[in-house]
Short mmCIF file of C-alpha atoms in Angstrom, two decimals:
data_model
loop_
_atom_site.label_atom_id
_atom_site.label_comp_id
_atom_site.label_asym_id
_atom_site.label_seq_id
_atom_site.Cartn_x
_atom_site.Cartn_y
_atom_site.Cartn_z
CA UNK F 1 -3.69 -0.52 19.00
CA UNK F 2 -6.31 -1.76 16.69
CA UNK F 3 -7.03 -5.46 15.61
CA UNK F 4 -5.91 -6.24 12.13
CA UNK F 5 -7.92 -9.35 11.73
CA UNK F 6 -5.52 -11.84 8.74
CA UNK F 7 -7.71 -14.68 9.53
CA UNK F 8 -9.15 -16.47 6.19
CA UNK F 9 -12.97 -15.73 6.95
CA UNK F 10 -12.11 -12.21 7.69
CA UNK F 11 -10.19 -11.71 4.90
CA UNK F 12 -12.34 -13.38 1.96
CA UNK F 13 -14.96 -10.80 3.82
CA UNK F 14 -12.19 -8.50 3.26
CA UNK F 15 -11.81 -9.17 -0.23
CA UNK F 16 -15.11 -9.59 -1.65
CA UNK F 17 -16.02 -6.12 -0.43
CA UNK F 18 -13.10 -4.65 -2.07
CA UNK F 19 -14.12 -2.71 -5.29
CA UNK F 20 -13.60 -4.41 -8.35
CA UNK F 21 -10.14 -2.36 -9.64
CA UNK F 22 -8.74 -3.86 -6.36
CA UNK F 23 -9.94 -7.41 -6.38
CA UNK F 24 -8.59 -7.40 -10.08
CA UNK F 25 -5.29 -6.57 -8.55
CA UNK F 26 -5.14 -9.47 -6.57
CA UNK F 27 -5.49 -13.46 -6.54
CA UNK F 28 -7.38 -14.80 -3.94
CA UNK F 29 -3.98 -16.00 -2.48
CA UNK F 30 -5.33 -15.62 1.44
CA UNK F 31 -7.61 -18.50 0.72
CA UNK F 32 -4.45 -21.43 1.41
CA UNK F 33 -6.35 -22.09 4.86
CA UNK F 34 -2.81 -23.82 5.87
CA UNK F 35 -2.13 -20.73 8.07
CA UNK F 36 -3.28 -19.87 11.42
CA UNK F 37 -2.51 -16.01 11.40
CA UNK F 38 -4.64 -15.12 14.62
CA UNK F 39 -1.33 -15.52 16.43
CA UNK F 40 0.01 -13.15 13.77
CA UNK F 41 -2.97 -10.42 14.01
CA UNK F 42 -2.53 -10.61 17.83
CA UNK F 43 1.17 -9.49 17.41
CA UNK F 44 0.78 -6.87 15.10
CA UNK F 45 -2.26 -5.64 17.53
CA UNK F 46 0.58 -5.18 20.23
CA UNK F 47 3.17 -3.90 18.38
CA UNK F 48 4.46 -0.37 17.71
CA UNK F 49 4.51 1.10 14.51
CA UNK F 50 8.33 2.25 15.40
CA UNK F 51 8.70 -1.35 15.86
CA UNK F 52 6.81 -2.90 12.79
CA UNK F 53 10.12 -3.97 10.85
CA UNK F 54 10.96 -5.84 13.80
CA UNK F 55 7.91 -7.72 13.67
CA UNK F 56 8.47 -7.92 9.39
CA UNK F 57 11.91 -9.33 10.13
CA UNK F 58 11.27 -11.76 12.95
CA UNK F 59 8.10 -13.20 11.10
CA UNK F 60 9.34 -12.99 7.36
CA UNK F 61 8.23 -16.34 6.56
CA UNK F 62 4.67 -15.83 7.70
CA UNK F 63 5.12 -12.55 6.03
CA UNK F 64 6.18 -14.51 2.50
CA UNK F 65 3.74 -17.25 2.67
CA UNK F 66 0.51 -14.82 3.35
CA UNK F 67 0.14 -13.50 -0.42
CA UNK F 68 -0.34 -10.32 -1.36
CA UNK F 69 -4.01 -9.64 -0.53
CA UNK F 70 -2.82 -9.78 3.65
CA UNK F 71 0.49 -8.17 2.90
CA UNK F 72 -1.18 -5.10 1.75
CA UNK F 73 -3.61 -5.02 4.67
CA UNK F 74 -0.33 -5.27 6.89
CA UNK F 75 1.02 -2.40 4.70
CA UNK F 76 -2.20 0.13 5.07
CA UNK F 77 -1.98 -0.78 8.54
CA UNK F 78 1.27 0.98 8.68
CA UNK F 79 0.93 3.08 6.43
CA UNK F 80 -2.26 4.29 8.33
CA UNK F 81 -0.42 4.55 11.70
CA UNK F 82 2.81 6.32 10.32
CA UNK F 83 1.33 9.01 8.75
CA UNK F 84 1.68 12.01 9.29
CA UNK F 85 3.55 12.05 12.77
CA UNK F 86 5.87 9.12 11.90
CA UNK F 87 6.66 8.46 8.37
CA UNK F 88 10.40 6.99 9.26
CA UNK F 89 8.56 3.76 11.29
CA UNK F 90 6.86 3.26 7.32
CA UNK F 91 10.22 4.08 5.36
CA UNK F 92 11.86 1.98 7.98
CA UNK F 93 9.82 -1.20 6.99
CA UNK F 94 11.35 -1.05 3.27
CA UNK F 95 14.43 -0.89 4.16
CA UNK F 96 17.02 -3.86 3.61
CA UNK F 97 19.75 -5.24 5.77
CA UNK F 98 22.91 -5.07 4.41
CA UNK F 99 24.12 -8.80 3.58
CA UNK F 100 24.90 -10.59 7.17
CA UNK F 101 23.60 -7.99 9.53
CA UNK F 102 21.05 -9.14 11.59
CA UNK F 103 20.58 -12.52 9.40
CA UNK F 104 17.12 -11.52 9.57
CA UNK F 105 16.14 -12.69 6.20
CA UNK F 106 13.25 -9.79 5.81
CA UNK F 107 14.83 -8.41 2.62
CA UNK F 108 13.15 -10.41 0.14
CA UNK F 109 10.37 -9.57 2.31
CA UNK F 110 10.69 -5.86 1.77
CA UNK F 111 10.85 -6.50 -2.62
CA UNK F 112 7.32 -8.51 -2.34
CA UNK F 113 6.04 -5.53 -0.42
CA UNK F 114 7.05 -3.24 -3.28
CA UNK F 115 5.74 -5.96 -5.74
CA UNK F 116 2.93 -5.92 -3.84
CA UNK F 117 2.57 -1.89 -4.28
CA UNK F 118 3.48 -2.11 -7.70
CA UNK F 119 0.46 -4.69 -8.68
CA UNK F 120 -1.60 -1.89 -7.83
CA UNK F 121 -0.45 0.96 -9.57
CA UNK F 122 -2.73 0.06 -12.75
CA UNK F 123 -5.77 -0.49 -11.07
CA UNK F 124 -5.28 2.91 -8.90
CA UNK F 125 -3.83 4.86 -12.33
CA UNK F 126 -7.41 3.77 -13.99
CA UNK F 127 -9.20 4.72 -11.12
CA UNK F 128 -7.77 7.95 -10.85
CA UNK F 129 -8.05 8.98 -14.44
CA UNK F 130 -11.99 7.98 -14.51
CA UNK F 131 -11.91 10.19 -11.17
CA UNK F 132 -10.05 12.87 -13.03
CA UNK F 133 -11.41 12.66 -16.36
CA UNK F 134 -15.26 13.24 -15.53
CA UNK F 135 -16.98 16.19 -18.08
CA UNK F 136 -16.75 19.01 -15.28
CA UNK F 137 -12.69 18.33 -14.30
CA UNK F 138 -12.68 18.37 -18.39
CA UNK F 139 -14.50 21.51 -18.92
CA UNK F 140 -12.53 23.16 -16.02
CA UNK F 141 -8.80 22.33 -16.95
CA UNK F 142 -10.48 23.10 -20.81
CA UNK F 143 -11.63 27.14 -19.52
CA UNK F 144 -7.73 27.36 -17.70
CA UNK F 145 -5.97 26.40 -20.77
CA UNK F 146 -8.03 28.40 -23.32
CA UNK F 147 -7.31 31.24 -20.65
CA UNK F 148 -3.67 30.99 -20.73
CA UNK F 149 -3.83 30.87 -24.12
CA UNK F 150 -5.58 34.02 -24.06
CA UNK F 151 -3.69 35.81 -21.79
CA UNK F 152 -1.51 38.78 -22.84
CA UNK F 153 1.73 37.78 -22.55
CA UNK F 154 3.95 39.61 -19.64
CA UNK F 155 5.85 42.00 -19.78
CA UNK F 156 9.36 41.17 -21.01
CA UNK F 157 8.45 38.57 -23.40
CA UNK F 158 7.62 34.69 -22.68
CA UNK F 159 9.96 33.43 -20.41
#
């Protein structure tokens, strides 16, 4: 399993070469330097991704003291390891414990990681629509529409 490195140099490295719409979705919140999280980065290394809510659950306090800049690297970590053969081991790691089961205290855990997901849905909506919205895609979806428009209309009326 590959290294994901949550250490403060390598995450200001992280972070500074992050694009601009992502660095204005997060605070520089890795930069607390209280935190040792090699020990962290070493267990995530060796674990599973059917096993990665364990890991959420059993280190939830590391995992709601990190910030949101190493939560999200945890998250495409998953995410990256789940997809396509596994997606259950990523819906798995949002899912909460109902009240006294487990006691493992991971559930406000699994509302920063949608926080986390949500902080990021502006930047990647603006991103997307400059993407989207260049003069070709414009002309393009411009020719379809005029093209329905001018279409005869089938047989049997609109529908």
């Amino acid at each position: 399993m590959s290294a994901l490195l949550l250490g403060d140099k390598e995450m200001a490295h992280w972070f500074e070469t992050r694009p601009d719409f992502v660095r204005s979705a997060l605070t520089e919140d890795f930069r607390s330097g209280s935190v040792d999280y090699t020990a962290l980065s070493e267990k995530i290394a060796a674990t599973r991704i059917e096993d990665a809510h364990r890991l959420v659950a059993a280190e939830a306090d590391l995992f709601r003291e990190m910030g949101r800049a190493r939560r999200l690297r945890f998250l495409a970590w998953a995410a990256q390891r789940s997809i396509p053969d596994r997606p259950s081991a990523w819906a798995r790691i949002f899912e909460k414990d109902e009240e006294g089961e487990d006691g493992s205290g991971a559930n406000d855990v699994v509302d920063l990681f949608v926080d986390d997901i949500r902080a990021m849905q502006g930047p990647l909506a603006a991103l997307t629509v400059r993407l989207i919205g260049d003069v070709e895609n414009v002309r393009i979806v411009s020719r379809a529409a005029q093209d329905i428009v001018e279409a005869p209309a089938p047989a049997g009326g609109t529908p």
